XYZ file of C-alpha atoms in Angstrom:
505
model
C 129.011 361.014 145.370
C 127.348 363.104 147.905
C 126.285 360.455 150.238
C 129.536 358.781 149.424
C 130.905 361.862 151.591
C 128.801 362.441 154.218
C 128.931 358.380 154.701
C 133.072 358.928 155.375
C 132.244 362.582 157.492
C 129.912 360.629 159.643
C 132.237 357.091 160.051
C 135.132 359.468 160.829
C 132.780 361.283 164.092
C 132.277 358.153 165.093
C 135.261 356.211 164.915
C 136.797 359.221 167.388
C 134.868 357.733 170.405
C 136.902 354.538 170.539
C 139.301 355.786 172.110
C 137.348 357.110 175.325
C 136.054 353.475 175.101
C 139.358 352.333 175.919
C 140.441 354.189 178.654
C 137.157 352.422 180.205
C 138.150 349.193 179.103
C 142.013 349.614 180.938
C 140.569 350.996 183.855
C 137.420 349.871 184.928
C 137.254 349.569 188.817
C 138.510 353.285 188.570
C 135.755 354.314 186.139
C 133.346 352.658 188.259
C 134.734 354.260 191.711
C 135.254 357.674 190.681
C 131.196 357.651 188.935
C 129.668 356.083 191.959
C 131.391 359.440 193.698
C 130.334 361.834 190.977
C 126.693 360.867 191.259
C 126.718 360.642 195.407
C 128.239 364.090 195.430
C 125.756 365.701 192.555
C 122.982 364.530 194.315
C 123.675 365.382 197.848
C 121.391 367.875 198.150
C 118.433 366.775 196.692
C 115.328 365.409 199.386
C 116.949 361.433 198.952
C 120.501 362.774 199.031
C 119.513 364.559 202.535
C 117.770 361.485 203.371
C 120.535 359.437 203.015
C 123.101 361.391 204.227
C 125.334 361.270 200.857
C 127.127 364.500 201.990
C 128.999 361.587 203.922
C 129.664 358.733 201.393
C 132.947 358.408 200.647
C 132.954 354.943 199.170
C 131.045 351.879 198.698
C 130.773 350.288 201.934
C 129.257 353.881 203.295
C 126.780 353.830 200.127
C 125.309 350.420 200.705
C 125.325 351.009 204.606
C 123.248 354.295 204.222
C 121.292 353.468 201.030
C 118.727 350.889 200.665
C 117.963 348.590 197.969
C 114.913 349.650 196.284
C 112.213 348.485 193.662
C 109.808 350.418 191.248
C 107.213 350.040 193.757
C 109.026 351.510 196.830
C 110.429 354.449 194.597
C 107.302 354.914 192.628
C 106.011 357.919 195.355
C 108.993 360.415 194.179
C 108.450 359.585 190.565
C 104.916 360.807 190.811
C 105.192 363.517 192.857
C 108.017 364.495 190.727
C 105.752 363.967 187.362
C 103.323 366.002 189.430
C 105.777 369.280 189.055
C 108.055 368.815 192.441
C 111.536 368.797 191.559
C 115.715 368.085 193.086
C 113.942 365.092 194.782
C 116.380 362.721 193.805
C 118.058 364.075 190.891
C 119.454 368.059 191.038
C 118.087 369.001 187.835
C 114.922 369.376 186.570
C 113.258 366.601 184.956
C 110.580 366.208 181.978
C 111.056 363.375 180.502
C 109.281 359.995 181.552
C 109.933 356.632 179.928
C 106.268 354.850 180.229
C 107.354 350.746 180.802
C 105.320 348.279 181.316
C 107.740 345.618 180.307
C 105.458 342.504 179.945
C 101.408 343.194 179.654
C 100.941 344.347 183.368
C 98.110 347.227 183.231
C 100.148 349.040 185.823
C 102.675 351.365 183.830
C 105.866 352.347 184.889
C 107.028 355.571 184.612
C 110.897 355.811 184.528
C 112.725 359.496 185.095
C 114.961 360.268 182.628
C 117.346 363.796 183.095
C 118.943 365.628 180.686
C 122.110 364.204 181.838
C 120.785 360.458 181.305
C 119.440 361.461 177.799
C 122.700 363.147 176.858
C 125.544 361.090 178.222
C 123.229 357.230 178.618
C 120.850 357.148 175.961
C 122.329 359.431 173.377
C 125.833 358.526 174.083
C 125.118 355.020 173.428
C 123.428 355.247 169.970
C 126.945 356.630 168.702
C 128.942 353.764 170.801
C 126.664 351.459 168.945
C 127.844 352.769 165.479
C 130.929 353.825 166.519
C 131.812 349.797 167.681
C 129.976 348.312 164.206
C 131.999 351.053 162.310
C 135.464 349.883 164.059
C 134.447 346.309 162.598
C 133.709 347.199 159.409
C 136.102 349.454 157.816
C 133.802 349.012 154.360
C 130.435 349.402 155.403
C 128.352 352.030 153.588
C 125.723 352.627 156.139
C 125.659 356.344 155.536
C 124.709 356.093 152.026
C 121.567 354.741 153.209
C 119.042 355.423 156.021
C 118.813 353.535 158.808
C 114.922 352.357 159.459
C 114.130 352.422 163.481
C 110.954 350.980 164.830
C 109.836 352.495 168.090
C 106.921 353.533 170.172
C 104.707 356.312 170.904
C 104.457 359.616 172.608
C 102.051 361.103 174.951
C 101.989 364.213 176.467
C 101.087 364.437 180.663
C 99.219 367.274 180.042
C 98.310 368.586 183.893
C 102.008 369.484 184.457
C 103.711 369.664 180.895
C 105.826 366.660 181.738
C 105.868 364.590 179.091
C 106.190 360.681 178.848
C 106.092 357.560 176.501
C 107.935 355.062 175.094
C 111.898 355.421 175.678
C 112.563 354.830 171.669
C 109.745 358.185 171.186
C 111.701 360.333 173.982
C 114.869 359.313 171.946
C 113.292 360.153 168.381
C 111.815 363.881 169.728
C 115.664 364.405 170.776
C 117.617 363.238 168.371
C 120.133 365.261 166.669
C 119.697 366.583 163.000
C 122.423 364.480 161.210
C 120.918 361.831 163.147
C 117.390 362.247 162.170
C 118.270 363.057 158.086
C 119.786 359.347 158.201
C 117.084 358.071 159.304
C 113.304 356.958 158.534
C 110.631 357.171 158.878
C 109.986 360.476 159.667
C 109.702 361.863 163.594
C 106.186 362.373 162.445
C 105.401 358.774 161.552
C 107.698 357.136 164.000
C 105.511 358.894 166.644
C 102.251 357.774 165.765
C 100.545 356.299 168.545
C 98.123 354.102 166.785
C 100.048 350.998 165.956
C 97.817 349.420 162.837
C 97.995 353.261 161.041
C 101.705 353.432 162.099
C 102.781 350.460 160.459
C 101.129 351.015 156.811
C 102.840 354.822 157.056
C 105.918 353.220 158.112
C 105.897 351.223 155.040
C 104.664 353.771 152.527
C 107.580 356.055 153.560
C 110.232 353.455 153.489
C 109.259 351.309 150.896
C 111.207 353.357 148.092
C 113.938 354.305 150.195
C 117.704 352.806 150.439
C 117.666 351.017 153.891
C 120.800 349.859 155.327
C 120.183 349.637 158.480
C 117.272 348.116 160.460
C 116.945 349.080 164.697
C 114.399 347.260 166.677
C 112.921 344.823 168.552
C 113.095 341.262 166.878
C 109.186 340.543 167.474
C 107.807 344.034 166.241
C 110.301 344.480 163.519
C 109.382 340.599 161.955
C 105.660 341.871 161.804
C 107.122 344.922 159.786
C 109.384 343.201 157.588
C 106.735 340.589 156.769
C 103.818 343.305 155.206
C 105.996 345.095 153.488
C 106.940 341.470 151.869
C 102.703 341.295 151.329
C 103.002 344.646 150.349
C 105.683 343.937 147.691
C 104.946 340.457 146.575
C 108.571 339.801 147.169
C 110.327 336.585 148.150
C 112.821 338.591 150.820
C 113.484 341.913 152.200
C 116.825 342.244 149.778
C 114.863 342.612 146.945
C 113.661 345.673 148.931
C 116.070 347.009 150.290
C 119.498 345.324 148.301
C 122.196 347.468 149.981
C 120.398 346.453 154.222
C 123.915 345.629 155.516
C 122.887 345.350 159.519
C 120.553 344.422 161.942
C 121.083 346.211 165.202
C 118.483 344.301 167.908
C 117.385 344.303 171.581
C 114.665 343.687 174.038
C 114.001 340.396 173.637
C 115.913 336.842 173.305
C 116.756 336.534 169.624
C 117.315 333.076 169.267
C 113.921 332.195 168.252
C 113.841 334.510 165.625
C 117.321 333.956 164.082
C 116.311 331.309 161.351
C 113.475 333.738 160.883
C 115.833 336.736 160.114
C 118.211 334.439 157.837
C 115.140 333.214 155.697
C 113.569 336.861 155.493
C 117.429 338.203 154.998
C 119.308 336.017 152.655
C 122.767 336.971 152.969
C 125.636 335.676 153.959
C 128.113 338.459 155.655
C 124.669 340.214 156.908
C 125.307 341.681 160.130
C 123.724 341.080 163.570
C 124.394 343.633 166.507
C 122.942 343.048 169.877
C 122.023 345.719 172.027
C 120.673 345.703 176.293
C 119.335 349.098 176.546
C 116.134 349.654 178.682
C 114.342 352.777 179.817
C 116.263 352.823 182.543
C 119.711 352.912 181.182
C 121.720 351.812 178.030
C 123.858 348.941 179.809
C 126.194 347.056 176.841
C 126.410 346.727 173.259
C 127.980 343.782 171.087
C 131.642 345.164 169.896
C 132.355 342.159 167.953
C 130.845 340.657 164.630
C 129.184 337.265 165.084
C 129.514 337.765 168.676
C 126.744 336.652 171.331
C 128.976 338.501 173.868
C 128.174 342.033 175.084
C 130.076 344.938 176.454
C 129.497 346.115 179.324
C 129.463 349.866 179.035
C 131.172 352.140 181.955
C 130.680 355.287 181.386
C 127.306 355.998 180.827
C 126.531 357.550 184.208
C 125.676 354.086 185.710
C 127.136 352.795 188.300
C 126.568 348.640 188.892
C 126.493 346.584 191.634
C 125.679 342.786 191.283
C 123.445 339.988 193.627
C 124.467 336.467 193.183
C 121.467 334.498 192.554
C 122.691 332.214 194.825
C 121.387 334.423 197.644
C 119.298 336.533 195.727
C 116.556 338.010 198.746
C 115.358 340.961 197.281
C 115.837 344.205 198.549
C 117.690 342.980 201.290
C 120.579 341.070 199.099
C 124.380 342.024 199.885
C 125.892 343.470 196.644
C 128.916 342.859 195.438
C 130.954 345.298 192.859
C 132.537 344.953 189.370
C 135.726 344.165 190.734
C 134.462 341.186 192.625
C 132.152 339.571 189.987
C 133.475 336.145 188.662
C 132.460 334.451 184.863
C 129.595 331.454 184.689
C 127.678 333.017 187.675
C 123.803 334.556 187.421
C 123.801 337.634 188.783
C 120.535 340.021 189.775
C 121.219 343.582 188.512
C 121.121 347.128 190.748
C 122.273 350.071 189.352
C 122.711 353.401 190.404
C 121.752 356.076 186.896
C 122.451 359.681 186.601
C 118.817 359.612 186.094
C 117.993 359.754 189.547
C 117.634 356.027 190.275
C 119.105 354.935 193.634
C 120.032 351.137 194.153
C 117.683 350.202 191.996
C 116.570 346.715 191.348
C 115.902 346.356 187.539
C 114.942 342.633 187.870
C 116.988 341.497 184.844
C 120.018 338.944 185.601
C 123.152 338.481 183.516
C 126.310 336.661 183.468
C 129.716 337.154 182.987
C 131.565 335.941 180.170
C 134.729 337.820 180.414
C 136.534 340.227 182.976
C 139.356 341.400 180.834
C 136.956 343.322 179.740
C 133.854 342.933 181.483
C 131.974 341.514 178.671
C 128.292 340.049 179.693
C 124.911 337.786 178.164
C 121.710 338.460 179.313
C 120.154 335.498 181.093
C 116.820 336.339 181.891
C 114.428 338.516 184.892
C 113.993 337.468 188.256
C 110.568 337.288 187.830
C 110.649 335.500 185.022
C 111.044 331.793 186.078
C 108.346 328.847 186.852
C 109.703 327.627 190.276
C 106.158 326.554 191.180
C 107.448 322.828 192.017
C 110.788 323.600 192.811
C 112.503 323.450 188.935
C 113.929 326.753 188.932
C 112.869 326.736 185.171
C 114.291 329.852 184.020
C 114.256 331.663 180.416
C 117.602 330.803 179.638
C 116.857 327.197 180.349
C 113.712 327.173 177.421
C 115.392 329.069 175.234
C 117.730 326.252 175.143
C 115.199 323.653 175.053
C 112.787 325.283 172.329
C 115.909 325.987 169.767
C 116.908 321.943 169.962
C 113.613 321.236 169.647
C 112.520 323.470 166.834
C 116.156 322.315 165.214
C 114.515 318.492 165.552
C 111.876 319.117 163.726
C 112.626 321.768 161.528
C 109.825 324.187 163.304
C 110.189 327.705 163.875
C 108.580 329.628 166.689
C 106.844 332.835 166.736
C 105.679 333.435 170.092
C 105.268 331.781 173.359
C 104.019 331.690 176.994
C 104.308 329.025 179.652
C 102.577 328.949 182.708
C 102.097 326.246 185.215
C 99.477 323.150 186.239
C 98.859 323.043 189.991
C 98.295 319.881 191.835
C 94.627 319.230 192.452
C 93.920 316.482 194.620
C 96.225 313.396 193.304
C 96.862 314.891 190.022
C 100.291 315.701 190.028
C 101.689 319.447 188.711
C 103.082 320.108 184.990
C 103.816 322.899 182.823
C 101.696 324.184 180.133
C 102.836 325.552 176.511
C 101.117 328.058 174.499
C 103.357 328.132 171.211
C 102.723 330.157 168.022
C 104.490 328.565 165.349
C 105.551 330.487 162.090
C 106.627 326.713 160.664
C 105.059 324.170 162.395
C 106.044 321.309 163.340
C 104.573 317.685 161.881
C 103.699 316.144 164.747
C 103.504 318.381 168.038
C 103.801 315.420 170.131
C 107.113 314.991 169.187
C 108.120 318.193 169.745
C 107.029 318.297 172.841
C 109.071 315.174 173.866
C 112.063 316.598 172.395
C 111.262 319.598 174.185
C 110.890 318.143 177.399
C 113.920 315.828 177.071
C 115.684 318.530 176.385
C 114.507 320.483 179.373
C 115.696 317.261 181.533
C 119.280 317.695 180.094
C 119.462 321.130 180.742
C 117.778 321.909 184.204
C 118.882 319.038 186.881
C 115.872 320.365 188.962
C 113.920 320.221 186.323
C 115.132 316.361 185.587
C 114.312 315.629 189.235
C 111.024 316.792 189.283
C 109.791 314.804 186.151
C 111.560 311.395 187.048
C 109.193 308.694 186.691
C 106.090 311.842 187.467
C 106.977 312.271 190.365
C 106.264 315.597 190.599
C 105.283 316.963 186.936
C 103.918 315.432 184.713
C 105.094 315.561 180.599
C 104.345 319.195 179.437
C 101.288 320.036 178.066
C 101.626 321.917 174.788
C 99.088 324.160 172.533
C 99.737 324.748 169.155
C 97.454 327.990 168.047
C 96.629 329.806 165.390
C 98.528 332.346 163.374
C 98.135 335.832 165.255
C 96.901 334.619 168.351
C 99.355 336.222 170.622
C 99.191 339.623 168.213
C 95.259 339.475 168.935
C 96.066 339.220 172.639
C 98.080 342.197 172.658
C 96.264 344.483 170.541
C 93.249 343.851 172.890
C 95.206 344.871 176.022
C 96.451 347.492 173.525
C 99.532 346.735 174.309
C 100.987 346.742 170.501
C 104.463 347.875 168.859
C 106.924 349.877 171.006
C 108.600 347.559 173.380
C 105.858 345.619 174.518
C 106.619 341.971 175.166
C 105.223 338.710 175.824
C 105.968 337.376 178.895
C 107.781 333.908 178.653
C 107.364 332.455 181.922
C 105.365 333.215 185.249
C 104.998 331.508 188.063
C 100.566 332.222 188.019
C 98.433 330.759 184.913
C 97.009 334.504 184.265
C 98.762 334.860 180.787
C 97.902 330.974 180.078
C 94.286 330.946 181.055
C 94.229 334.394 178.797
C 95.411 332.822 175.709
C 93.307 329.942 175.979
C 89.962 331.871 176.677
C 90.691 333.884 173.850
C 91.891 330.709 171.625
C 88.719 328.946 172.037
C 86.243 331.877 171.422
């Protein structure tokens, strides 16, 4: 009866929000115009805001004539000296917290500021949205009566200036607020561990016995969970666990090859799937629909967007265009502008719109994150595509992958090599890989181009591996848990020639 009560206190809270959700959605160009003001004028006097002359912006066109486009790398000198104790460098108020990112396995770290402001009114702010929209759905759901189980990272301290920094998902979990912390597991103590191995068996001793009804993670990390605590159990799936798990709320990472993953491990029909696009450097949109693959794109977070057609993508020297000019179907390179001190910044992801009334978005991929090598403009969207027809072919399910390319040498022509983990394999991997590659040529015209009659590429070049092999990889750049990823596609054979070396030893 109790948690039958605080489950309605807490849905009520919630549910309040949705209306400041749609003033946003019925005026969004005015949102937008009025924040990109708000943040200008805040940080006028701070060093980049004298730099810059903000005192004088008094729209857009004055913000992208005065302010440059910039990347981690040509901000990176105020983050440090500003982890190093100097402060109202490009943010007025002081600033702790540091979300460590390295995004794919890079050894180089980024370190992303994150103010009060963006922890409060971003981060925070969008953890209720996120219930507040499921709740909205579904009037019946008894998520309350439960805990909700959230796989994150770590936290270090910085100990020379008492600046502290790790994973976003730790920074979050140290600053959570009570009723959000008692509804949730495992404990801050646990969820912090650093140590990924020790982390997971803790995870599962303290949540093992516990009513779960929610799960929050990323798709890769979380499988690995949900799988040992199946060992653990001896069970068939997680339900038998956890029997009243209602929702799945999910970012970081594509989850389309790890949907017929989730539906084996979670047998239940009206199970829930919520997709979030949240990064250390802002919380951007949330799914507000069941069964959606649509997101919405959140206003009023304290980030202000601007978009770069990838048409004429260049960089830091790209025009911009606004919110009010975007149009549906079109790639677009992300910038946004965070009441976390970041100016212009170039995030590197690129989304799309799928509908201006509201502004509702899908993720397509990074702008790194292509194999253009040969001119295919392969890009993640693109395999996604191909791998899910081709694992639907042959009734295979993926794991993990990497592709990298095959430079011309001489008269051997170019190609594209696979290294695919398979959690069901395939029978014959030749066949996959011609489904795969046919599927490719459907998709991508360039792509299509390039392989007619090898040309150009040759047929792709495909490794099946063991189980674990990409897990092994990681753990030995100690890169696991958190929201470490494997990166898809690259345009060098680093990753590739990586896997392989440590495949054949």
């Amino acid at each position: 009866m109790a948690f039958q009560i605080i489950n309605s206190i807490i849905s009520w809270f919630l549910k309040k929000r949705k209306h400041q959700i749609e003033l946003f959605l019925k005026y969004p160009i005015d949102v937008q115009n009025e924040l990109l003001l708000k943040l200008v004028n805040s940080a006028k006097n701070t060093e980049i805001g004298e730099k810059y002359n903000y005192a004088n912006i008094k729209n857009h066109r004055d913000f992208t004539k005065n302010v440059p486009i910039q990347k981690y790398e040509t901000f990176e000198p105020l983050i440090e000296r500003c982890r190093k104790g100097e402060q109202n460098l490009f943010w007025p108020t002081d600033i702790k917290w540091f979300a460590k990112s390295s995004g794919t396995t890079n050894a180089k770290s980024k370190f992303i500021p994150v103010s009060d402001e963006a922890l409060e009114y971003c981060h925070m702010k969008a953890g209720k949205d996120m219930l507040c929209l499921y709740i909205n759905n579904n009037e019946d759901t008894q998520l309350f009566t439960g805990k909700g189980l959230r796989l994150g990272g770590s936290s270090d301290v910085y100990q020379d200036n008492n600046s502290y920094f790790g994973d976003l998902s730790a920074i979050i979990i140290e600053n959570m607020p009570f009723w959000a912390d008692f509804s949730s597991a495992p404990s801050q103590e646990v969820a912090l561990m650093s140590d990924w191995e020790t982390k997971m068996d803790a995870i599962i001793d303290e949540t093992i016995d516990e009513d779960i009804t929610s799960l929050a993670g990323v798709p890769s990390w979380m499988l690995v969970l949900l799988n040992r605590i199946l060992e653990r159990t001896g069970k068939e799936h997680i339900l038998e666990v956890w029997p009243n798990l209602e929702v799945y709320f999910h970012g970081g990472v594509n989850f389309n090859p790890y949907r017929e993953q989730y539906k084996k491990i979670i047998p239940k029909k009206n199970f829930k799937y919520y997709e979030i696009y949240n990064a250390s450097e802002g919380f951007f949109a949330i799914q507000d629909r069941n069964n959606s693959k649509e997101l919405l794109l959140m206003l009023d977070y304290g980030i202000f967007y601007e978009f770069i057609p990838m048409s004429s993508y260049k960089g830091e020297n790209s025009k911009t265009i606004t919110l009010s000019d975007v149009k549906k179907d079109i790639d677009y390179a992300l910038i946004i502008t965070t009441n976390g001190g970041l100016w212009r910044y170039l995030i590197g992801d690129t989304i799309r719109f799928t509908s201006l009334e509201p502004y509702r978005i899908k993720i397509t991929g990074r702008t790194k994150h292509y194999i253009n090598v040969f001119g295919e403009e392969l890009n993640i969207e693109n395999v996604e595509d191909a791998l899910k027809l081709a694992c639907e072919k042959t009734t295979a399910t993926i794991s993990d992958y990497t592709v990298g390319p095959i430079f011309m040498e001489g008269k051997e022509k170019g190609g594209h090599e696979w290294i695919i983990e398979f959690s069901k394999k395939p029978k014959s991997i030749g066949y996959f890989s011609e489904i795969l590659d046919n599927a490719l040529k459907s998709i991508n015209s360039d792509y299509e181009a390039k392989r007619y009659l090898n040309m150009t590429l040759m047929a792709p070049k495909v490794h099946q591996v063991e189980d674990g092999l990409f897990y092994s990889w990681l753990k030995q750049k100690n890169k696991l848990g958190g929201q470490h990823k494997v990166p898809r596609l690259s345009n060098t054979r680093d990753f590739v020639e990586e896997l392989l070396v440590l495949k054949n030893s």
